[in-house]
Every structure is written in C-alpha cells, then in structure tokens.
PDB file of C-alpha atoms and ligand atoms in Angstrom:
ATOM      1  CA  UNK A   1      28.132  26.834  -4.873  1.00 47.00           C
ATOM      2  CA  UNK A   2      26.761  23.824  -3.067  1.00 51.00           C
ATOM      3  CA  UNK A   3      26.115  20.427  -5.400  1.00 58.00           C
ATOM      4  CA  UNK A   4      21.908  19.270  -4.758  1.00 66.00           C
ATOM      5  CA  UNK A   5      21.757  15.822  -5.978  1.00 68.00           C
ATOM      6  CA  UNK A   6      17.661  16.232  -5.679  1.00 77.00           C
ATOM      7  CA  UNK A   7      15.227  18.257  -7.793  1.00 84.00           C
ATOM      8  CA  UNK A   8      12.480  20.007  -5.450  1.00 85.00           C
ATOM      9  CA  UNK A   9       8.940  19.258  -6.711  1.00 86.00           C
ATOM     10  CA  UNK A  10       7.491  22.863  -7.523  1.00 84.00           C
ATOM     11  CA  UNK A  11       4.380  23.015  -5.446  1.00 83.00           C
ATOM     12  CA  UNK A  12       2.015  26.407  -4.252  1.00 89.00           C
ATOM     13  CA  UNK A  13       0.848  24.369  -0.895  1.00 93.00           C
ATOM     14  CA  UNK A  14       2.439  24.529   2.010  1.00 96.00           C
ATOM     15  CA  UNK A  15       3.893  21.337   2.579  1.00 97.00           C
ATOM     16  CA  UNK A  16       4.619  19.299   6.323  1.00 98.00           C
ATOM     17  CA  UNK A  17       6.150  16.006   6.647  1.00 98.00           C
ATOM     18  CA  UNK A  18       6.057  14.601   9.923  1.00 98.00           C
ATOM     19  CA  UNK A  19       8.122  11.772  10.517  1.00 98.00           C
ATOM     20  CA  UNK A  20       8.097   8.571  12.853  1.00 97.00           C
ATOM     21  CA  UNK A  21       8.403   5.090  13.339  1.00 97.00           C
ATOM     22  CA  UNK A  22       4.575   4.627  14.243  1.00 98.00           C
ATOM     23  CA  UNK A  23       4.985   1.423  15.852  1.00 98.00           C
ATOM     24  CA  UNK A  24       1.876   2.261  16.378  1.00 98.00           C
ATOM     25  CA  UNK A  25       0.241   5.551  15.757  1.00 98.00           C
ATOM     26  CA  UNK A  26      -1.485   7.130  18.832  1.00 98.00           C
ATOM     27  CA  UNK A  27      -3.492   9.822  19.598  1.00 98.00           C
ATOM     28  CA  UNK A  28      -0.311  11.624  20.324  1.00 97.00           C
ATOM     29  CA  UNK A  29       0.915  11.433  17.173  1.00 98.00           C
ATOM     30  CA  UNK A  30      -2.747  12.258  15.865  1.00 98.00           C
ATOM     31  CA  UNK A  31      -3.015  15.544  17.865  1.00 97.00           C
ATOM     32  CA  UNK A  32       0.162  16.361  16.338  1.00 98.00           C
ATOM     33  CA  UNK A  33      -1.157  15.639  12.336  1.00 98.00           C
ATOM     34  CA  UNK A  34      -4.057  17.858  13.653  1.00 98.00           C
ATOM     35  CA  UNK A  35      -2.056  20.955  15.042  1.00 98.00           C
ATOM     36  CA  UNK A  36      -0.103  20.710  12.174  1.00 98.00           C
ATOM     37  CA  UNK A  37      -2.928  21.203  10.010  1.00 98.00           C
ATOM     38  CA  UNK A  38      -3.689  24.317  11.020  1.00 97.00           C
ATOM     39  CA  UNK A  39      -0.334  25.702  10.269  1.00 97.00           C
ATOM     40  CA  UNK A  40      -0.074  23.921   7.216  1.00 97.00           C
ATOM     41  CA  UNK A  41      -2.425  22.966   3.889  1.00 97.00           C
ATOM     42  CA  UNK A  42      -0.989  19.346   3.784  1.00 97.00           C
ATOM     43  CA  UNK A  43       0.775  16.850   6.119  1.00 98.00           C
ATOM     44  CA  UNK A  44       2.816  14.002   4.927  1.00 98.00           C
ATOM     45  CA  UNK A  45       2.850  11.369   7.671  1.00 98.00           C
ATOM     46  CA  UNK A  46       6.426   9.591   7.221  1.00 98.00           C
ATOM     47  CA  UNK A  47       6.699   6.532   8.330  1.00 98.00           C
ATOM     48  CA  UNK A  48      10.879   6.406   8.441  1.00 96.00           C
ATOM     49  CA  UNK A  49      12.348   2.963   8.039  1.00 91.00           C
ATOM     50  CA  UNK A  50      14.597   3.073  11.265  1.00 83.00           C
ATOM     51  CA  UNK A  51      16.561   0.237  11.522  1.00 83.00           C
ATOM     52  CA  UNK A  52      17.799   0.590  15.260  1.00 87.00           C
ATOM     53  CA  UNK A  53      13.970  -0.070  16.318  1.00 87.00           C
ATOM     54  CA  UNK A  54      12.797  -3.772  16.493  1.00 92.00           C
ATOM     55  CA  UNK A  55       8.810  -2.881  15.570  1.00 96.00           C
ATOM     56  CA  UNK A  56       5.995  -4.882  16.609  1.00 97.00           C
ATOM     57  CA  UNK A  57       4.298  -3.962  13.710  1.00 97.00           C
ATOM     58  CA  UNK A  58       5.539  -4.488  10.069  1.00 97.00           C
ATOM     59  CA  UNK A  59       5.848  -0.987   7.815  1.00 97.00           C
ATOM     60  CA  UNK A  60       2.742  -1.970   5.704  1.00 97.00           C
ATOM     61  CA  UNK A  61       0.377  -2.810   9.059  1.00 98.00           C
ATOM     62  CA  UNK A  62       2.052   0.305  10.137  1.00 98.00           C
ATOM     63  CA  UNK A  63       0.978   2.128   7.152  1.00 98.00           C
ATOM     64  CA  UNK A  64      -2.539   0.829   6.972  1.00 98.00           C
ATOM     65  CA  UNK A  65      -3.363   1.724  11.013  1.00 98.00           C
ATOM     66  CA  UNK A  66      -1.988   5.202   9.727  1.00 98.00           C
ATOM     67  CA  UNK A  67      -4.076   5.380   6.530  1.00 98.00           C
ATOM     68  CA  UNK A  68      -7.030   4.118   8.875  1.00 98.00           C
ATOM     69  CA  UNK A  69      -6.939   7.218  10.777  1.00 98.00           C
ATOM     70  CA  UNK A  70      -7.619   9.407   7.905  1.00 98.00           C
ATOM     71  CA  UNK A  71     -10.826  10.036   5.718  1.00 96.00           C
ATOM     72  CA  UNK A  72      -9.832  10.173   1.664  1.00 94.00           C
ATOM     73  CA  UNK A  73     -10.497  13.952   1.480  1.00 96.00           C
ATOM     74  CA  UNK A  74      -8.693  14.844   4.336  1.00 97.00           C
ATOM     75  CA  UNK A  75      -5.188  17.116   3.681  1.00 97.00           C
ATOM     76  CA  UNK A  76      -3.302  14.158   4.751  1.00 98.00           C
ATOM     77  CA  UNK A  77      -0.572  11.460   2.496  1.00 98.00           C
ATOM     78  CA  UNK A  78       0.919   8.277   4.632  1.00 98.00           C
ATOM     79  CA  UNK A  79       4.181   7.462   2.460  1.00 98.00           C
ATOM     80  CA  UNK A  80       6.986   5.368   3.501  1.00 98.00           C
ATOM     81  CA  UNK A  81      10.692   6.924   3.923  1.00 97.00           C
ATOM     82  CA  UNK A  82      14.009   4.879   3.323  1.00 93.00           C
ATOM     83  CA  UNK A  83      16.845   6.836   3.519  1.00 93.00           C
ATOM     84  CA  UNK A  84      17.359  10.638   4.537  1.00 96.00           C
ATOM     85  CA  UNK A  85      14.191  12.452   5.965  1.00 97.00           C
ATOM     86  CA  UNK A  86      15.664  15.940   4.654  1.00 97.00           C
ATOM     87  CA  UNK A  87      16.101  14.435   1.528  1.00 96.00           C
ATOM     88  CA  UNK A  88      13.051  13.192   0.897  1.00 97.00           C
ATOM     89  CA  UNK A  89      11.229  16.512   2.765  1.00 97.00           C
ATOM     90  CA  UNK A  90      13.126  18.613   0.133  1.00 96.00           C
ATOM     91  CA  UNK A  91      12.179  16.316  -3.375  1.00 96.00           C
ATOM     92  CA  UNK A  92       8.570  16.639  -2.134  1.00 96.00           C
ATOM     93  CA  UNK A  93       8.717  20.230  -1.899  1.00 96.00           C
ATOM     94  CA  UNK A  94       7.806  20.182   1.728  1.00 97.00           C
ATOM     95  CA  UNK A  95       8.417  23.621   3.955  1.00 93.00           C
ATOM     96  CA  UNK A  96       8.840  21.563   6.954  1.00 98.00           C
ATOM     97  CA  UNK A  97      10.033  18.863   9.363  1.00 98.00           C
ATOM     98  CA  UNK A  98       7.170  18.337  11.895  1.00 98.00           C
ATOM     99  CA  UNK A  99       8.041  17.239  15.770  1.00 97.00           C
ATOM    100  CA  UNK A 100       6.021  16.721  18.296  1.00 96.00           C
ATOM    101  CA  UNK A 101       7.564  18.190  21.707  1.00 93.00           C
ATOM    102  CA  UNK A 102       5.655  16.304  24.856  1.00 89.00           C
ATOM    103  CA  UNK A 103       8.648  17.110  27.587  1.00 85.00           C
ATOM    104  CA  UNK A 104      11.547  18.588  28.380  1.00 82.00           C
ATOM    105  CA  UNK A 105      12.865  15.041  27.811  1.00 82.00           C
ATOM    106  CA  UNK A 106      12.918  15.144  24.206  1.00 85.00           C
ATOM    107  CA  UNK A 107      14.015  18.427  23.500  1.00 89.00           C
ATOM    108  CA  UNK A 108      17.748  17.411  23.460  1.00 92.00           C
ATOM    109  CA  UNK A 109      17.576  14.616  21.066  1.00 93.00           C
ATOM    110  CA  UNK A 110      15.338  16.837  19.068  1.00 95.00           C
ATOM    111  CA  UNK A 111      17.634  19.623  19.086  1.00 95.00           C
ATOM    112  CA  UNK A 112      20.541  17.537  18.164  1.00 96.00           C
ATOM    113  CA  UNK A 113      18.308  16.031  15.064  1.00 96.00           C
ATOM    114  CA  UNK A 114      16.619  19.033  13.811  1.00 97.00           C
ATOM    115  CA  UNK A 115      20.787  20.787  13.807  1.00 97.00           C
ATOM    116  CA  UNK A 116      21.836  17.811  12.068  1.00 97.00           C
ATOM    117  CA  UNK A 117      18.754  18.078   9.623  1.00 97.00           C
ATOM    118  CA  UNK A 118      19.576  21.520   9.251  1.00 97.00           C
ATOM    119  CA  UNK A 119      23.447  21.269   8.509  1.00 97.00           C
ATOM    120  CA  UNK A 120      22.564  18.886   5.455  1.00 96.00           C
ATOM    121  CA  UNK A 121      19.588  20.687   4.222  1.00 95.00           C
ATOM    122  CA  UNK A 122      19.594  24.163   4.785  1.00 94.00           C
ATOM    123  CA  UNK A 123      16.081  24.842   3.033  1.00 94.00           C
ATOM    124  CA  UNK A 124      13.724  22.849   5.375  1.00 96.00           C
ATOM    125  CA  UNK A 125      13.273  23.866   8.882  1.00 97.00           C
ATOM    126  CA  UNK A 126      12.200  22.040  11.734  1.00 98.00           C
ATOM    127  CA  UNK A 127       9.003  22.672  13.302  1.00 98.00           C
ATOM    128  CA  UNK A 128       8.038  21.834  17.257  1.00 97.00           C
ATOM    129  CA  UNK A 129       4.596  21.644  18.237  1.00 97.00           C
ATOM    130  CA  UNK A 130       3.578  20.949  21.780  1.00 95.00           C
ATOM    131  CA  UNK A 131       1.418  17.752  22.330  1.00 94.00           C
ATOM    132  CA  UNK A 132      -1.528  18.033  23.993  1.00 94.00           C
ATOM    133  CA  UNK A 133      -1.595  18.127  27.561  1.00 93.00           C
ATOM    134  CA  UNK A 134      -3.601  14.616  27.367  1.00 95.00           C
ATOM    135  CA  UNK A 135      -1.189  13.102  25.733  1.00 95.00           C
ATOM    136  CA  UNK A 136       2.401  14.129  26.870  1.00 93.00           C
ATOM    137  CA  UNK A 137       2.956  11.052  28.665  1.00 93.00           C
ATOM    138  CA  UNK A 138       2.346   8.562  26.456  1.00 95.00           C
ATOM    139  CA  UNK A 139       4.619   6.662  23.783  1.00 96.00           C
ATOM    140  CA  UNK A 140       4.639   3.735  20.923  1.00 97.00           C
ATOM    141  CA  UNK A 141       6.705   1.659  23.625  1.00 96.00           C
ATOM    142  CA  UNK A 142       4.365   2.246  26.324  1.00 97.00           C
ATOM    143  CA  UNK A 143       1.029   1.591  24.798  1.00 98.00           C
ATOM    144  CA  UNK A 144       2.826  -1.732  23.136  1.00 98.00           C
ATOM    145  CA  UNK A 145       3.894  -2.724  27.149  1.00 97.00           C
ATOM    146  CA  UNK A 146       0.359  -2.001  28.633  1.00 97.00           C
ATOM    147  CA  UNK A 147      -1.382  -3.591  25.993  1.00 97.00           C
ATOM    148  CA  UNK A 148       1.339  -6.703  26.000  1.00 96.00           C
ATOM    149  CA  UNK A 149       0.358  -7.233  29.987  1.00 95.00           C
ATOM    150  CA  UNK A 150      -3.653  -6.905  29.512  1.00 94.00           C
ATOM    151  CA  UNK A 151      -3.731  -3.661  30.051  1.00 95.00           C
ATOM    152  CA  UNK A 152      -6.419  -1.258  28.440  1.00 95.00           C
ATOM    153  CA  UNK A 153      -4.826   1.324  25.972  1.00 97.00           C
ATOM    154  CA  UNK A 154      -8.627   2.218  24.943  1.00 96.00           C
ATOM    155  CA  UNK A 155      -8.957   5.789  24.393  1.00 97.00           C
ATOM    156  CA  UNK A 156      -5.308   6.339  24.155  1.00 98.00           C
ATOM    157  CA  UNK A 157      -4.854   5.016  20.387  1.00 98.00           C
ATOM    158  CA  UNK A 158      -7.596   4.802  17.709  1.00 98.00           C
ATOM    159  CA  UNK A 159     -10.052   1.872  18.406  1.00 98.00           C
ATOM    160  CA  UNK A 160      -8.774   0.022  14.959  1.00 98.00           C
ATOM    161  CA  UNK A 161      -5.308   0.186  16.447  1.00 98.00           C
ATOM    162  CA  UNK A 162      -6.736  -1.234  19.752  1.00 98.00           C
ATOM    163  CA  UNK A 163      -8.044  -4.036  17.827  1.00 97.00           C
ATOM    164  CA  UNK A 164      -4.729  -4.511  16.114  1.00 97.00           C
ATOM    165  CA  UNK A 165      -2.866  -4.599  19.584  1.00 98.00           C
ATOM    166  CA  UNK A 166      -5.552  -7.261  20.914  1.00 96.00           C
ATOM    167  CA  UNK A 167      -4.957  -9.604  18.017  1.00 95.00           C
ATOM    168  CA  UNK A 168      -1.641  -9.098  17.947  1.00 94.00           C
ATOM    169  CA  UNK A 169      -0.762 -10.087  21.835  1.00 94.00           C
ATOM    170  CA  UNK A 170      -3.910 -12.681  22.176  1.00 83.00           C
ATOM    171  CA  UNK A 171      -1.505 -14.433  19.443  1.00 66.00           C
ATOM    172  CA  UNK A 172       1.274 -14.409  21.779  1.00 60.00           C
TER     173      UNK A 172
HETATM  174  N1  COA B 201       2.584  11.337  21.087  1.00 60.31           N
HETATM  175  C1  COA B 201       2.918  10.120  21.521  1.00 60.31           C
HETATM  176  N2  COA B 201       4.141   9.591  21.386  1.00 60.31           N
HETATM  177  C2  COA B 201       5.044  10.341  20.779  1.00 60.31           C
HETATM  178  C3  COA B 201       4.785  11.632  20.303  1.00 60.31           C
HETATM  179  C4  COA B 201       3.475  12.131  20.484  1.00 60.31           C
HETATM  180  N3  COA B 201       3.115  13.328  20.068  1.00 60.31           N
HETATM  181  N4  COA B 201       5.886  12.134  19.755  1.00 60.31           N
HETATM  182  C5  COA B 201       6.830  11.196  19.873  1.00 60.31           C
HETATM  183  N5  COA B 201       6.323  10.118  20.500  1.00 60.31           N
HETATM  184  C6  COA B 201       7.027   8.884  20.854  1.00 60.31           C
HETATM  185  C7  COA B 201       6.897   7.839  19.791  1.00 60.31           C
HETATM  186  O1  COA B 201       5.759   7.050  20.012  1.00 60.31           O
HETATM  187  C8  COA B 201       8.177   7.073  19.978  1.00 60.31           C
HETATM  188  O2  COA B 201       7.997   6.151  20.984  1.00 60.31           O
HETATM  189  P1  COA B 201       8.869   4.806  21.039  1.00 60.31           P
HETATM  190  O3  COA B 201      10.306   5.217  21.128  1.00 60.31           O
HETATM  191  O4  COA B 201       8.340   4.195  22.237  1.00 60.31           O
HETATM  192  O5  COA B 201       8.574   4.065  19.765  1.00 60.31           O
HETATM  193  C9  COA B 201       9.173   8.104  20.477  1.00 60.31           C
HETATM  194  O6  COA B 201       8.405   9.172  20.947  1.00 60.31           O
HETATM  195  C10 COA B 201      10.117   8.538  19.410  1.00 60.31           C
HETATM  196  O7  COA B 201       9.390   9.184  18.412  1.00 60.31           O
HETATM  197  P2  COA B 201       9.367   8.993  16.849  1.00 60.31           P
HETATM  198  O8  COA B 201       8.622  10.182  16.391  1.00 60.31           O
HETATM  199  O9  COA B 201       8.821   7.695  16.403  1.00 60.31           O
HETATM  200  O10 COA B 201      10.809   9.197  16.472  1.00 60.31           O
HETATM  201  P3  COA B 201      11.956   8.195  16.267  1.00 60.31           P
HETATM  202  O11 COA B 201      12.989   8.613  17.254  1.00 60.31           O
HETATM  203  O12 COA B 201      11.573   6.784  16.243  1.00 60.31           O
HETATM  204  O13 COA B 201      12.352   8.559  14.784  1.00 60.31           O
HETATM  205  C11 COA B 201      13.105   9.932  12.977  1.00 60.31           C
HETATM  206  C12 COA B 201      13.025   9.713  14.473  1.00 60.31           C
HETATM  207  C13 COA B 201      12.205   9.038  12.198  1.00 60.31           C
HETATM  208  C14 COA B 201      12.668  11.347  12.745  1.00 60.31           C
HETATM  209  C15 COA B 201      14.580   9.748  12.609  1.00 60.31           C
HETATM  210  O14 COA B 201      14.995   8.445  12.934  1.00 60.31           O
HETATM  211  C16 COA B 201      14.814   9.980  11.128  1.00 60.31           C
HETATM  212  O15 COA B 201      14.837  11.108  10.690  1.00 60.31           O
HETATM  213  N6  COA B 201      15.013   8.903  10.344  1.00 60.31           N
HETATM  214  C17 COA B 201      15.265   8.969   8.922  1.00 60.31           C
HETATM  215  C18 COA B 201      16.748   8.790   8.609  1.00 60.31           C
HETATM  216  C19 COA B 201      17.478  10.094   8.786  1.00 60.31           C
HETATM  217  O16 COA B 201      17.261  11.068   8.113  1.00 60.31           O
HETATM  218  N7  COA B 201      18.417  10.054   9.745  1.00 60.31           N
HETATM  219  C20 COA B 201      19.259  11.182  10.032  1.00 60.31           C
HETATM  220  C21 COA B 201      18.643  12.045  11.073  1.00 60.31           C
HETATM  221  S1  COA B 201      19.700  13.403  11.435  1.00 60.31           S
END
C-alpha cells in the first residue's frame, strides 16, 4: 500500500492546473487557459516558483498581470506554487496537469516531465493541448528580448502586460 502524505480536497468540478513561470503571461499561455476551458469547468493558473529561472518580473507582478487577464466571474484561480506541482495538483483535487504543446521542440522535455509527474503521482494525468497556430512561435524569453531592444510585442501579450514591459525597460 503506498504512504500519501496529502489529503485530496473532495470536489464535483473538474479541476485543471496549468503551470508556468509566467515571466510574463502571453497570449500563448492565454489561448491555452482558454482551450482548457472547454475541456474543463475550472483552471488553476500556477505560477511555479522555479528557481533555475532568473525572472524579470517578481511572483506578485507576475501574479497580478495574470489576475489582470481574467474577469472575477470567470472559471479561472491564479495561485502561487512552491514545491511539487503534483503535489499541490492532487491536495486541490485537480484531474489534471495542463501543457501547452507549440512544437515538436518541447515535446521531449514535456514527455520527460509529465513521466516524472506521473511516477510520483499516479492519480493526475498530464494533459497536452496544441497552441494556436498564432502563437506557436512565441515565448516569455522572446517577448522579454524584443521588448528589451524597442521592439513592439503589441498584440502578442495583453496590452496591461505591454505597459508593464514598457515601464519596466524605459527604467533600464
Ligand atoms: N505560449 C507561449 N509561450 C509558451 C507556451 C505557450 N502556449 N507554452 C510554453 N511557453 C513558453 C514559456 O513562455 C516559457 O518561456 P521561457 O522559457 O522563455 O520563459 C517556456 O515555454 C517554458 O514554459 P513554462 O510553461 O513557463 O514552463 P517552465 O519550463 O518554466 O516550468 C514547470 C515548468 C513549472 C511545469 C516545472 O518547472 C514544475 O513543475 N515546477 C514545479 C516543481 C516540480 O514539481 N518539479 C518537478 C517536475 S518533475
């Protein structure tokens, strides 16, 4: 009999978390919270503390673009996660890991997370959804290296984000 540390919340939705560093959200990431959606009667965006990634943005700015990008009725909880994502996907009674698939690219360090998710939590699957064409080749570091050079990244993150990026480079 295996030992679970962690007590499952009971819960009748069905439950997403979709993690990610965020540094910043994009429309990407959006289109992704929005497919999800329709598979799914909540989404928790997790923003996941990872400590091999030097953000631009600090995890509360990150957390307030995200909360930003969401009306108060909408299906949809920003929370922060410090420590294992299966963990945490499991204690809030969540169905499922969320990833966004936008090339061939990722798939292998996706596969190799979502087996290692799987070997320590056997109840929560992983769940790929393709981004949308418009998005597949954009990325956090991307935006953050067009936007550092004067570059416009209108259209390709929310306008509030935009804003954020503006501010944040015109400082130096
Ligand atoms: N649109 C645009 N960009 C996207 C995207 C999409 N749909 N999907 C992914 N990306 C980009 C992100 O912007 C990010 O870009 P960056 O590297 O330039 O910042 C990149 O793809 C990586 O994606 P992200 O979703 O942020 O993943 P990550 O690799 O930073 O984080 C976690 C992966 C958070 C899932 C992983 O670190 C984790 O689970 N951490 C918790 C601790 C844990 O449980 N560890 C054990 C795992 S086995």
């Amino acid at each position: 009999m295996s030992y679970k540390p962690f007590v499952r919340a009971k819960t009748t939705e069905s439950i997403a978390v979709y993690p990610g560093t965020f540094d910043p959200i994009t429309m990407g990431h959006l289109d992704i919270v929005n497919r999800a959606l329709h598979i799914f009667d909540r989404v928790i965006v997790a923003l996941a503390v990872n400590v091999e990634k030097k953000p631009l943005f600090s995890v509360e700015e990150r957390v307030e673009m995200i909360r930003a990008c969401f009306k108060p009725d909408d299906p949809v909880e920003v929370d922060v996660v410090d420590g294992l994502l299966v963990d945490y996907t499991y204690t809030r009674g969540a169905k499922a890991i969320i990833r966004g698939l936008r090339a061939v690219s990722d798939f292998d360090y996706e596969f190799q997370l979502a087996l290692m998710n799987r070997r320590i939590e056997r109840e929560v699957e992983t769940v790929f959804l393709m981004t949308g064409f418009r998005w597949i080749y954009i990325s956090s570091s991307i935006i953050k290296d067009a936007a550092r050079h004067g570059g416009d990244v209108s259209g390709l993150v929310p306008d509030h984000v935009c804003e954020r990026l503006r501010e944040r480079f015109l400082k130096g």
